[in-house]
Short mmCIF file of C-alpha atoms and ligand atoms in Angstrom, two decimals:
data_model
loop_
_atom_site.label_atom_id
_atom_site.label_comp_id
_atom_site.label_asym_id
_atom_site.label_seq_id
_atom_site.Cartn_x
_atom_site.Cartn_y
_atom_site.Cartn_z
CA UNK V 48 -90.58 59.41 -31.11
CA UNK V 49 -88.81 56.38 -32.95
CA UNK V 50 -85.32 55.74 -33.89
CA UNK V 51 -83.17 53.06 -34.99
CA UNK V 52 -80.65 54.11 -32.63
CA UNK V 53 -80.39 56.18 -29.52
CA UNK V 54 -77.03 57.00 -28.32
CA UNK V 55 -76.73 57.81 -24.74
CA UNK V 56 -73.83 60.39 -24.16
CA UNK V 57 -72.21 62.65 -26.94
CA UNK V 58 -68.38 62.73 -26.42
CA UNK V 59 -66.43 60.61 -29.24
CA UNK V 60 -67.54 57.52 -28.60
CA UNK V 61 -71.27 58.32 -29.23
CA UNK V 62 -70.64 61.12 -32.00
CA UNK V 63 -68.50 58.29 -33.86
CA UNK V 64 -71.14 55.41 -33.85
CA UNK V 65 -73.65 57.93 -34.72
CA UNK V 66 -72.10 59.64 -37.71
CA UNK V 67 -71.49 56.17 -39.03
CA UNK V 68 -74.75 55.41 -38.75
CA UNK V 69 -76.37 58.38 -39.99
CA UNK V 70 -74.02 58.27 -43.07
CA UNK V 71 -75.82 54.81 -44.15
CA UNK V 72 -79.36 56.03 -43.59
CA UNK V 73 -79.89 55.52 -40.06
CA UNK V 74 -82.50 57.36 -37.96
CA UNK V 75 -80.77 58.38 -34.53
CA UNK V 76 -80.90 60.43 -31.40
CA UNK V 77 -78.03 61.57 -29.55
CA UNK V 78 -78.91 62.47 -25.44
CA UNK V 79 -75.84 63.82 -23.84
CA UNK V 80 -75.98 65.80 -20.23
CA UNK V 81 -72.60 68.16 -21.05
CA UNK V 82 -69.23 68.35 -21.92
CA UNK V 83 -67.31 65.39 -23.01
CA UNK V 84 -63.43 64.61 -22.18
CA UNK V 85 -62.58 65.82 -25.42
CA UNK V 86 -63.10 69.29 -23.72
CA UNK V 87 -60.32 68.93 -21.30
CA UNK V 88 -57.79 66.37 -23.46
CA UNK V 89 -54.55 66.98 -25.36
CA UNK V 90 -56.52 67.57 -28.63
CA UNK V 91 -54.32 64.57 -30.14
CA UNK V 92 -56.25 61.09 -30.43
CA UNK V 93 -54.07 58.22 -28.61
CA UNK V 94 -54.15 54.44 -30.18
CA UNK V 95 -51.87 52.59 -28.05
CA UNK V 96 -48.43 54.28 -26.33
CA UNK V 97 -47.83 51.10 -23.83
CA UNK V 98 -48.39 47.18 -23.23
CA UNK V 99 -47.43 45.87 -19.65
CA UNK V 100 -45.07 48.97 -18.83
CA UNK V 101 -42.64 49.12 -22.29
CA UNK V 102 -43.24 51.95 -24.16
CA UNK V 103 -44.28 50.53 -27.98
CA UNK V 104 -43.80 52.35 -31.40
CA UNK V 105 -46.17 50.23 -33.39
CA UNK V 106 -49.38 49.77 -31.76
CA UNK V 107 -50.69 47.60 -34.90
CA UNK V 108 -47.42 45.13 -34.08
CA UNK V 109 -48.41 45.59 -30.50
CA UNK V 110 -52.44 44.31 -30.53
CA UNK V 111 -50.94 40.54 -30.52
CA UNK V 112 -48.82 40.87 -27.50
CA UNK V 113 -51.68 42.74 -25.82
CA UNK V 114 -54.82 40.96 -26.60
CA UNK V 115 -52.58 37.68 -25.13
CA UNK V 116 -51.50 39.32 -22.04
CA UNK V 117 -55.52 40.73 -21.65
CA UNK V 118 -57.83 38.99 -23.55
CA UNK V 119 -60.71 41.29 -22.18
CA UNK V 120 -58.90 43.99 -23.41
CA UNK V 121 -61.42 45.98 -26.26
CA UNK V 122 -58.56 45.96 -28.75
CA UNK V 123 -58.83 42.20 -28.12
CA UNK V 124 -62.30 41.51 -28.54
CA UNK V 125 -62.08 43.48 -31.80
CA UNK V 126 -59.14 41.92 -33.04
CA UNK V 127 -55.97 43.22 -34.85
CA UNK V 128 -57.53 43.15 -38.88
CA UNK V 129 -60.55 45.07 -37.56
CA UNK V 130 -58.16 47.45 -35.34
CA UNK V 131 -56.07 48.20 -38.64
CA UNK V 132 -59.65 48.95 -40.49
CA UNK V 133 -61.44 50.71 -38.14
CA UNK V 134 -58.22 52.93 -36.92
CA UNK V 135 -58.14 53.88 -40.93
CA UNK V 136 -61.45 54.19 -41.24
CA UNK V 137 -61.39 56.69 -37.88
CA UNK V 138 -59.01 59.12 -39.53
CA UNK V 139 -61.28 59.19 -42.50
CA UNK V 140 -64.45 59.42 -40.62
CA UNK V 141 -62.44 62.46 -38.55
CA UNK V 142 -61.71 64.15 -42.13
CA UNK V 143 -65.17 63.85 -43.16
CA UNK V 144 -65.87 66.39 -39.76
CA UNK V 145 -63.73 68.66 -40.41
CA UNK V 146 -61.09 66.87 -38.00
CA UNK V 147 -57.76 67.30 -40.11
CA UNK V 148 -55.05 65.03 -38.08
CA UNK V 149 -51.83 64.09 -38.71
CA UNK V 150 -50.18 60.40 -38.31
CA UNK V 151 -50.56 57.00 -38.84
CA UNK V 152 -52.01 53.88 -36.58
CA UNK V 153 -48.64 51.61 -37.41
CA UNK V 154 -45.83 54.35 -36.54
CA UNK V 155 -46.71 56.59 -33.21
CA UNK V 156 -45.72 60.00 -33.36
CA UNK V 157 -44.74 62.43 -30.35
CA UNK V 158 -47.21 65.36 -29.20
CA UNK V 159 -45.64 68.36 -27.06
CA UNK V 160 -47.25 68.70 -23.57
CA UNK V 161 -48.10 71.87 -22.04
CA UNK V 162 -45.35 71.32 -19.91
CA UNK V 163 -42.93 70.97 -22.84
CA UNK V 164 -42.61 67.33 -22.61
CA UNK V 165 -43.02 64.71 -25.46
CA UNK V 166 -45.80 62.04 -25.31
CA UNK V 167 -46.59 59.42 -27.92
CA UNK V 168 -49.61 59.33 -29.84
CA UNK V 169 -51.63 58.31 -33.10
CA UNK V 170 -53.25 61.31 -34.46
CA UNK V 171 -52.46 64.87 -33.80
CA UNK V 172 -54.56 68.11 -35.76
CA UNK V 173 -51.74 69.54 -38.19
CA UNK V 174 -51.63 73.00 -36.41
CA UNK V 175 -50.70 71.46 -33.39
CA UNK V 176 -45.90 71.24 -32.35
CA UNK V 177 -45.10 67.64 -33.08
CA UNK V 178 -42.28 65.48 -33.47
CA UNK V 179 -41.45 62.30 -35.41
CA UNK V 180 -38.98 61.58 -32.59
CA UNK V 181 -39.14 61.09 -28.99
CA UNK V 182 -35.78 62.97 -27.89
CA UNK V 183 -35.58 65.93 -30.37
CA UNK V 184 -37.51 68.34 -31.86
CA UNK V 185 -37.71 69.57 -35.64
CA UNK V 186 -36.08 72.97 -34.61
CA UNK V 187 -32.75 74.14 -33.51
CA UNK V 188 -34.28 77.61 -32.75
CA UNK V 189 -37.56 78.65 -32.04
CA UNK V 190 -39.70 81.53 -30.11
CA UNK V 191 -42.30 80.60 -28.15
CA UNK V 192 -45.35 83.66 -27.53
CA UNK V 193 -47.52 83.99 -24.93
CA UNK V 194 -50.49 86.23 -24.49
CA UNK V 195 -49.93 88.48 -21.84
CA UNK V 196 -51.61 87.87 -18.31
CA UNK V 197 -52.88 84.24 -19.79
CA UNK V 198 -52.28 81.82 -16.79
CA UNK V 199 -53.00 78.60 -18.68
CA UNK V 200 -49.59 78.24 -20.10
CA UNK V 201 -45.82 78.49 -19.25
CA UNK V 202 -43.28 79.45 -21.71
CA UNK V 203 -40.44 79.09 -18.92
CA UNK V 204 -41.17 75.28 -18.15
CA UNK V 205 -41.42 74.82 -22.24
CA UNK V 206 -38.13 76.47 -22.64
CA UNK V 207 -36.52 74.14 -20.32
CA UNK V 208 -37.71 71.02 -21.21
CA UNK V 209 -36.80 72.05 -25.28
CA UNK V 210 -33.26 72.90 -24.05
CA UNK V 211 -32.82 69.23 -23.00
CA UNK V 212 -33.70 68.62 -26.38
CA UNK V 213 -31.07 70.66 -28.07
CA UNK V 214 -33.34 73.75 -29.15
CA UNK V 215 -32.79 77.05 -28.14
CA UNK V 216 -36.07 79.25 -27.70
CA UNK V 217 -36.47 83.14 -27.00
CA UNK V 218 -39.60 83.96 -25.37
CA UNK V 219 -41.44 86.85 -26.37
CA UNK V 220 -45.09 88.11 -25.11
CA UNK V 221 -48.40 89.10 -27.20
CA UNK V 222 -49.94 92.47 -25.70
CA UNK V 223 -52.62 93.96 -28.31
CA UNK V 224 -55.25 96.61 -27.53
CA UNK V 225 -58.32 93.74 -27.48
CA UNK V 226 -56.76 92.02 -25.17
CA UNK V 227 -57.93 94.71 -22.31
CA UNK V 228 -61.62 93.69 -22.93
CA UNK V 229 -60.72 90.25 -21.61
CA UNK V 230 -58.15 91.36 -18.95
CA UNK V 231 -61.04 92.87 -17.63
CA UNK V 232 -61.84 89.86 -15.87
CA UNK V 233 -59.43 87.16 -15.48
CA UNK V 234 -61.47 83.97 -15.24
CA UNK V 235 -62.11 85.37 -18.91
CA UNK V 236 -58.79 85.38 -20.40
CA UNK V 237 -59.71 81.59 -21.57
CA UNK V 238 -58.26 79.84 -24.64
CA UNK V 239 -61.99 79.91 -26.35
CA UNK V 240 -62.19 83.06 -25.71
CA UNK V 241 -59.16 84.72 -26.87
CA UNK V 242 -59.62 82.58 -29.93
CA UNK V 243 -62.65 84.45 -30.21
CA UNK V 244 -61.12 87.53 -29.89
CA UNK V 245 -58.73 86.91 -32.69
CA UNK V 246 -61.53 86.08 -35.48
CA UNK V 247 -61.18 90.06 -35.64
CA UNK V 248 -59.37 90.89 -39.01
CA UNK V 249 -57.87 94.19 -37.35
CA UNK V 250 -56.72 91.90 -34.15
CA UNK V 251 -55.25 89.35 -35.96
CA UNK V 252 -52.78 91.42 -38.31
CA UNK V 253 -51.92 93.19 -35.24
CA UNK V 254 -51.15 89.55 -33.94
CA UNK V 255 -48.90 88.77 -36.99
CA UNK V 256 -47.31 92.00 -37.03
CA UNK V 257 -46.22 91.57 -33.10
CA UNK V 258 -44.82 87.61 -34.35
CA UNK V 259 -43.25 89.09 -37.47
CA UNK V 260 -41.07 92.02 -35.51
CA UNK V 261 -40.43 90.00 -32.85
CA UNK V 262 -39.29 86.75 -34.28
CA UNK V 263 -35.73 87.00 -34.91
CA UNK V 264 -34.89 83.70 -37.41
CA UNK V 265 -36.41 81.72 -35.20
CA UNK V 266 -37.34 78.73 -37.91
CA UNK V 267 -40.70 78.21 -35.61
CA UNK V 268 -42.91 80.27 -33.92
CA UNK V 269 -44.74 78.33 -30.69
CA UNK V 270 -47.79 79.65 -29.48
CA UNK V 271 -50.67 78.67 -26.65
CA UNK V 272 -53.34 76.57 -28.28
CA UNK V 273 -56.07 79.64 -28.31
CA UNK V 274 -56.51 80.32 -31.90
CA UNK V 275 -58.48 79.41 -34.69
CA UNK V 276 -61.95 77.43 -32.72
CA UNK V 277 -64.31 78.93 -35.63
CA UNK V 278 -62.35 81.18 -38.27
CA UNK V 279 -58.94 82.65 -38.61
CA UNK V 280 -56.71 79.75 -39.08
CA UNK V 281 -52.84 78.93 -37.78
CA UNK V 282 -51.83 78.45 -41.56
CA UNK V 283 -53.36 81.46 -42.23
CA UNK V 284 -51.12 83.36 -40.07
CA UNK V 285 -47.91 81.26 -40.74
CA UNK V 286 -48.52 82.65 -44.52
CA UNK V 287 -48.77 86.07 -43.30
CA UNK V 288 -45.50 85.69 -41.07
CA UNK V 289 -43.97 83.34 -43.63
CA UNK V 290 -42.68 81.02 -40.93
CA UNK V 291 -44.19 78.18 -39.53
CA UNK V 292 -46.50 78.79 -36.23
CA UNK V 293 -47.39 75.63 -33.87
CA UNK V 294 -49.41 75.81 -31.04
CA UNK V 295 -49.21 73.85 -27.79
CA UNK V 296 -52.11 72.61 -25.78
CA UNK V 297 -52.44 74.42 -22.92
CA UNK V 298 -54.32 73.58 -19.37
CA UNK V 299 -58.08 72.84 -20.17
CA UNK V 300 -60.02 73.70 -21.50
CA UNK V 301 -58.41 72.57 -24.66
CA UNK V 302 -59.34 74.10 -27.54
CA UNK V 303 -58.50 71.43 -30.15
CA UNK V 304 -60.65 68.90 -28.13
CA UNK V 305 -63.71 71.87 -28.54
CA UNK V 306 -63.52 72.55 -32.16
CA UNK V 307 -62.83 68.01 -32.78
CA UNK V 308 -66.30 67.65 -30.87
CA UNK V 309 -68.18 70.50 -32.44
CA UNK V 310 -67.45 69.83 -35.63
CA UNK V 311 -68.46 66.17 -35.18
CA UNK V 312 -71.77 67.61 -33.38
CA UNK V 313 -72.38 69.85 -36.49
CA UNK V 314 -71.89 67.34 -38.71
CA UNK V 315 -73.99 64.51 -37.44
CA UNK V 316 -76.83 67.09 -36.97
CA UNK V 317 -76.31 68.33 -40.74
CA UNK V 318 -76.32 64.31 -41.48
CA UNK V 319 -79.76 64.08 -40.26
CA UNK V 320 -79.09 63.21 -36.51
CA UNK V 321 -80.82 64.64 -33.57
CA UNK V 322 -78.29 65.95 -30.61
CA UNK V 323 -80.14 66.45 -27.33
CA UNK V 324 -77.81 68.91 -25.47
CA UNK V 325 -77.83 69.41 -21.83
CA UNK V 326 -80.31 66.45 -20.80
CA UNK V 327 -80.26 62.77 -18.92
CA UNK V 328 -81.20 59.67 -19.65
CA UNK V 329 -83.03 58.94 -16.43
CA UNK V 330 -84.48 55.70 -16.94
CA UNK V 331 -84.60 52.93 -19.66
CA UNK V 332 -87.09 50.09 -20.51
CA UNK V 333 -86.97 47.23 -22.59
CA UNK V 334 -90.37 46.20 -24.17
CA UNK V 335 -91.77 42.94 -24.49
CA UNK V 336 -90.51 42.94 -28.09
CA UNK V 337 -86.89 43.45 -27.60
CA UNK V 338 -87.35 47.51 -28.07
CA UNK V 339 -86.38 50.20 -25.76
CA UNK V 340 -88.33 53.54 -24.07
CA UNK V 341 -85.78 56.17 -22.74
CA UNK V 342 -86.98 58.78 -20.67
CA UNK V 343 -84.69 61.88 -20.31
CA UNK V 344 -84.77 64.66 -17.25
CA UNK V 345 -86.05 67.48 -19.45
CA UNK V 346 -88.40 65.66 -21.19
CA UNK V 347 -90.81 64.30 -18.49
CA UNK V 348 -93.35 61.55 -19.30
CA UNK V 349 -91.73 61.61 -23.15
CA UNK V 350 -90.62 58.13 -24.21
CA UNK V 351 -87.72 58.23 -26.80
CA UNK V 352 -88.31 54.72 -28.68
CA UNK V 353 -85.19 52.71 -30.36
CA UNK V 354 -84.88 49.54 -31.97
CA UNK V 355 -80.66 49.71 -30.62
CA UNK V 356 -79.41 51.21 -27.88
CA UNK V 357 -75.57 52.39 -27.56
CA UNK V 358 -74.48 53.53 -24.05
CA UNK V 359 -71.75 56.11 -24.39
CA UNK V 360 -71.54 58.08 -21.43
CA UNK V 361 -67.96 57.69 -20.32
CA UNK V 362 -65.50 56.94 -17.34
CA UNK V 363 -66.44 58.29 -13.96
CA UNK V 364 -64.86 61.50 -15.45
CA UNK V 365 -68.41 61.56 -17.10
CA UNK V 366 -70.08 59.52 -14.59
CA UNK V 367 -70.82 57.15 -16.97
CA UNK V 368 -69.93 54.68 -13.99
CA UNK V 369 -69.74 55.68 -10.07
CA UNK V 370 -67.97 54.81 -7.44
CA UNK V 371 -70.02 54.54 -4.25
CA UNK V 372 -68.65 53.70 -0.74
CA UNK V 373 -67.94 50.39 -1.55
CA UNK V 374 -69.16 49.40 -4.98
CA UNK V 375 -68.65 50.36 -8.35
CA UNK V 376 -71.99 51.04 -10.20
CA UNK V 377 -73.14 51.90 -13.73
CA UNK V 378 -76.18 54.72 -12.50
CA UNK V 379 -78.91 54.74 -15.66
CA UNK V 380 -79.60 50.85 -15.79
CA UNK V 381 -77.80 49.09 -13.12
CA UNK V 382 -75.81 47.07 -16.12
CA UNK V 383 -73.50 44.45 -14.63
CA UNK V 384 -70.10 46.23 -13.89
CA UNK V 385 -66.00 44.69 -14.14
CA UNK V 386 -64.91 46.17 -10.58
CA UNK V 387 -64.23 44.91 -6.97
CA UNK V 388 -66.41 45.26 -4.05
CA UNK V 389 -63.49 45.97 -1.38
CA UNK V 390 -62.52 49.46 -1.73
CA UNK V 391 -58.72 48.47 -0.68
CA UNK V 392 -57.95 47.10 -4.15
CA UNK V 393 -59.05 49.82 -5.77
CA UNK V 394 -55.97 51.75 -5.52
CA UNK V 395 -52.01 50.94 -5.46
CA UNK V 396 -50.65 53.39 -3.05
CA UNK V 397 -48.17 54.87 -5.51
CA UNK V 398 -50.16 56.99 -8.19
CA UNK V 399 -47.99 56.06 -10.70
CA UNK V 400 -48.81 52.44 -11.01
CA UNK V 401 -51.24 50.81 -12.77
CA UNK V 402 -54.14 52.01 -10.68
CA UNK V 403 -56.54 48.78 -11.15
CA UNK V 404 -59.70 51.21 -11.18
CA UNK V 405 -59.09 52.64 -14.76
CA UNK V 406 -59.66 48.79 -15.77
CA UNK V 407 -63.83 48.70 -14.29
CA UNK V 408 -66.28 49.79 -16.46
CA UNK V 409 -69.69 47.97 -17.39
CA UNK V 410 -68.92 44.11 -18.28
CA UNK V 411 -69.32 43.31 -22.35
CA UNK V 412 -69.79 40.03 -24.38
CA UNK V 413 -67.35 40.54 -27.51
CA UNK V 414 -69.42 42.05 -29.55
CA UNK V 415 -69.52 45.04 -27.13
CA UNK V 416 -73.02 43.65 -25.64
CA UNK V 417 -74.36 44.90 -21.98
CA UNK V 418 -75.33 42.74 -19.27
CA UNK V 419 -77.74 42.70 -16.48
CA UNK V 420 -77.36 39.81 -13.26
CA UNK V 421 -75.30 37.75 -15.86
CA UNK V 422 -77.46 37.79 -19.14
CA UNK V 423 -76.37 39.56 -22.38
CA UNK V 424 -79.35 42.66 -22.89
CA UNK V 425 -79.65 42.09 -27.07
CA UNK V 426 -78.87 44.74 -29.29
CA UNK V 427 -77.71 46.97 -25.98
CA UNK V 428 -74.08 48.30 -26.69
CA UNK V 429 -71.51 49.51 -24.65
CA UNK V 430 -69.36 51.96 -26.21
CA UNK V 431 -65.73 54.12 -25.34
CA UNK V 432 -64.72 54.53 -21.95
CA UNK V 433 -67.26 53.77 -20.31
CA UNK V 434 -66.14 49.70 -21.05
CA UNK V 435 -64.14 47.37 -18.50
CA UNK V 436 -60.48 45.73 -19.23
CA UNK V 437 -58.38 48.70 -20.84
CA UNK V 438 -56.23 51.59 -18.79
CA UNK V 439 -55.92 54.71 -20.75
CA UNK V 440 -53.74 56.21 -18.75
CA UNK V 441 -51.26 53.97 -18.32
CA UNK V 442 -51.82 52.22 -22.04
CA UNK V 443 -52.37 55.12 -23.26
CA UNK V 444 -55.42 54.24 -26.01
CA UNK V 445 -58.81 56.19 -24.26
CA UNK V 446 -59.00 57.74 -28.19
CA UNK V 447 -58.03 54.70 -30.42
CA UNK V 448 -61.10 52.51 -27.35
CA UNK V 449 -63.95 55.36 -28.04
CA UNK V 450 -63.36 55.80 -31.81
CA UNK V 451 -62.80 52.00 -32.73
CA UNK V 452 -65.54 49.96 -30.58
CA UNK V 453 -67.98 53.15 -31.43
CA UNK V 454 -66.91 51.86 -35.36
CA UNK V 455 -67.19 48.09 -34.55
CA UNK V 456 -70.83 48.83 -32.93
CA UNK V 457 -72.05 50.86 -35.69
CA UNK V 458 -70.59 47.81 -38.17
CA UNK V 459 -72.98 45.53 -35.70
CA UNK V 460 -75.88 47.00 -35.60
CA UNK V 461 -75.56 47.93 -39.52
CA UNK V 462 -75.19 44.20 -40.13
CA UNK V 463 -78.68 43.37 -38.89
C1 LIG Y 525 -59.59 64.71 -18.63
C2 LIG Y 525 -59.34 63.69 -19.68
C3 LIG Y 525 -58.39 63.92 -20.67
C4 LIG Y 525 -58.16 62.97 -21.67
N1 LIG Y 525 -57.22 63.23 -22.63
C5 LIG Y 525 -57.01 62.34 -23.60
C6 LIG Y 525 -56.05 62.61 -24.65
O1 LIG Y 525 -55.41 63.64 -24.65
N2 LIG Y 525 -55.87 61.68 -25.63
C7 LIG Y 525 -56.58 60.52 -25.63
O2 LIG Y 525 -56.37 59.72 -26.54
N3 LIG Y 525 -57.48 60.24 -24.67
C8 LIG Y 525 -57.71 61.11 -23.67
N4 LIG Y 525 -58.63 60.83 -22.68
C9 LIG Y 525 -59.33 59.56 -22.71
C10 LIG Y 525 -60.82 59.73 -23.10
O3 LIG Y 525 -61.46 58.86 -22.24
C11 LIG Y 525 -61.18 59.33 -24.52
O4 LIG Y 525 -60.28 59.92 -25.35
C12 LIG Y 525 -62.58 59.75 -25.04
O5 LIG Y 525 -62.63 61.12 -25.29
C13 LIG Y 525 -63.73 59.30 -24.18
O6 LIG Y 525 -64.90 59.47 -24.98
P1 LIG Y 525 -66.30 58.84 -24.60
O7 LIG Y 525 -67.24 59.34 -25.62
O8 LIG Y 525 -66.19 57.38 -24.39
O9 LIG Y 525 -66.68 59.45 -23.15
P2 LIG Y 525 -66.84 60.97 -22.68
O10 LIG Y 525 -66.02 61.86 -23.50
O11 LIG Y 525 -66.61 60.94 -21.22
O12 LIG Y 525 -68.37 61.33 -23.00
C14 LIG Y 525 -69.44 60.84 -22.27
C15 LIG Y 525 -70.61 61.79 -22.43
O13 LIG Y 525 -71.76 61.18 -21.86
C16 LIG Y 525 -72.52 62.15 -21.17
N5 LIG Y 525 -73.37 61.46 -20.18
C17 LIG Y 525 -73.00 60.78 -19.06
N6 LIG Y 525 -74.09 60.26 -18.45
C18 LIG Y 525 -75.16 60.60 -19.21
C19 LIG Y 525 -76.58 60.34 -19.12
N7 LIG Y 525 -77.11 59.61 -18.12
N8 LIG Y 525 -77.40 60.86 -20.06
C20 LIG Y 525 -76.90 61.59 -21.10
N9 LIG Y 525 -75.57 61.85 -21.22
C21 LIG Y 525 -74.72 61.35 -20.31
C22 LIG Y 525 -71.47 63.07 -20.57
O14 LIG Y 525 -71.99 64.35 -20.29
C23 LIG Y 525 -70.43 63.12 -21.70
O15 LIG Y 525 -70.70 64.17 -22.59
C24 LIG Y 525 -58.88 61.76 -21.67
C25 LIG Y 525 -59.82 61.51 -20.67
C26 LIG Y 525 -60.05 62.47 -19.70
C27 LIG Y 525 -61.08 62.16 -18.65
#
């Protein structure tokens, strides 16, 4: 089978560049083995929260500063006029899904934790607690609602942490008759699931009746991030209470981070792109003209044929890159890797620092080009975290890296 472009993973990085491409006729095959870090992230989309240590509130006035002190760094290779299009672009492209968010790329705004804290970020989906400031929240009162027997979040540490903030909170607890079917089990009493549960009309007025007794002038109702994956929405049920309800992301799975990449999945497929669920890339080859064959585990002797190739398939989170005994390796190709060979430096001792292995990934020219013993592999991209010279932990930008060198590829490649 031909294609212009195979993707190789299908977390953000590869749904982005393939949307794009799709959307301006392009024939392309998504391969990705299984879940994606969207599954287990905040749900909000970080651009850039930090450059050498200082906390910033403008990443756009902050992509000088950085691309001097790390000129390897992908924001740096893309530079700042193409960061301000693409991050615009990115929301847009997010819409276009079904991915509503919140925010803008020159003004970060603060996401609530599941442990009550604030955290910077760029875009956050509008059903989701935020807050335009990083010390206090938009409420002086508010109750926060958990589900009872769900393990995956805690009201009590939320409390605290808003009390710092000057914002009192009562906290109440959810028991409705469906619940029992999932307290059945416990591994089952899951976000998705209880979402699920909730798509029931009968369930989910019993749901607003509990928040609308219970509420007590609260001007915000807080809830775990377990409703509305598919149909029965939070502003639905804020009309019903009339009061504004917020949820919080809980411990993963997250359920924002779900619904962002199945909506993209949907909507690539409905855009004429193929999504290969649940297999490998296994093995790649690069003809004598410049093309590539990509065999995948559940396809056997099957050659998937591409004039472009975009290799998407994450941090070692994904094991888009691995980490043997002593070397750092990228496992489909053997692509040349940004890492060190002594183990030692891998690591600072305190977890807290800037741990130098968030920075390796596979080595890029800067136009986001692969390499194999030294020499640039044409029209091979390298896309999202699986690339070398950015720390999204500490920089906080793993979102604004997978969604704006996925758009700068697709620009590439739709150049030719
Ligand atoms: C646990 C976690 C939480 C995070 N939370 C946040 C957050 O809250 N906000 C934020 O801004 N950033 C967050 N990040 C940063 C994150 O890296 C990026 O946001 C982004 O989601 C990464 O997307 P990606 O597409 O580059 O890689 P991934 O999402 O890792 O996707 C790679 C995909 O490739 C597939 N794959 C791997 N190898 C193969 C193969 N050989 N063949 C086929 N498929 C393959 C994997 O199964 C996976 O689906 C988080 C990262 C992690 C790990």
């Amino acid at each position: 089978m031909k294609f212009d472009t195979i993707l190789i993973g299908g977390g953000l990085a590869g749904l982005t560049c393939g949307i794009q491409l799709v959307g301006q006729g392009k024939k392309c095959l998504i391969v990705s083995s299984g879940q994606s870090a969207l599954h287990f992230s905040s749900g909000s989309f970080d651009l850039l929260n930090q450059v050498n240590g200082e906390a910033i509130s403008n990443p756009i006035e902050a992509i000088d500063r950085l691309s001097i002190l790390n000129p390897s760094h992908p924001y740096a290779k893309i530079g700042k006029a193409n960061v301000v299009s693409y991050a615009r672009q990115a929301k847009a492209l997010l819409e276009r899904t079904g991915v509503e968010t919140v925010g803008e790329e020159n003004k970060n705004h603060f996401r609530i934790t599941p442990l009550g804290i604030l955290k910077p970020t760029w875009l956050s989906v509008p059903d989701y607690a935020v807050s335009p400031d990083d010390k206090a929240l938009p409420w002086k009162k508010v109750s926060i609602f958990n589900i009872a027997g769900f393990l995956d979040f805690h009201p009590t540490f939320i409390c605290e942490q808003f009390e710092k903030m000057g914002t009192q909170s009562d906290i109440l607890t959810i028991d409705t008759p469906e619940l029992d079917i999932l307290r059945r089990n416990p591994s089952e009493l899951r976000a998705t699931n209880i979402s699920q549960l909730f798509e029931n009309e009968t369930a989910f007025r019993n749901l607003a009746g509990i928040m609308r007794k219970g509420r007590n002038h609260s001007e915000a109702i807080i809830i775990p991030a377990c409703l509305g994956l598919n149909g029965n929405s939070i502003s639905k049920l804020s009309a019903m209470i009339d009061c504004p309800v917020y949820m919080i992301p809980t411990f993963p799975p997250s359920l924002a981070g779900i619904r962002s990449q199945r909506r993209m999945m949907k909507y690539f497929q409905k855009s004429g792109g193929y999504y290969m669920l649940g297999d490998v890339v296994n093995n790649i080859q690069i003809a004598p003209d410049g093309s590539f064959q990509v065999t995948t585990g559940n396809h056997g002797d099957v050659r998937f044929c591409s004039s472009n190739l975009v290799l998407a398939t994450g941090s070692f989170f994904s094991r888009g890159i691995v980490a043997l005994r002593n070397k750092i390796v990228e496992p489909v190709m053997g692509l040349d890797t940004y890492s060190s060979d002594d183990r030692n430096e891998w690591y600072a001792e305190n977890f807290f620092d800037d741990q130098k292995y968030q920075y390796y990934g596979v080595k890029t020219n800067d136009t986001f080009q692969v390499m194999k013993e030294g020499k640039v592999i044409e029209n091979f991209y390298a896309a999202g975290a699986i690339l070398s010279g950015f720390n999204p932990l500490k920089e906080g930008c793993g979102s604004g890296v997978s969604l704006l060198t996925a758009l700068h590829i697709a620009g590439q490649i739709l150049k030719k």
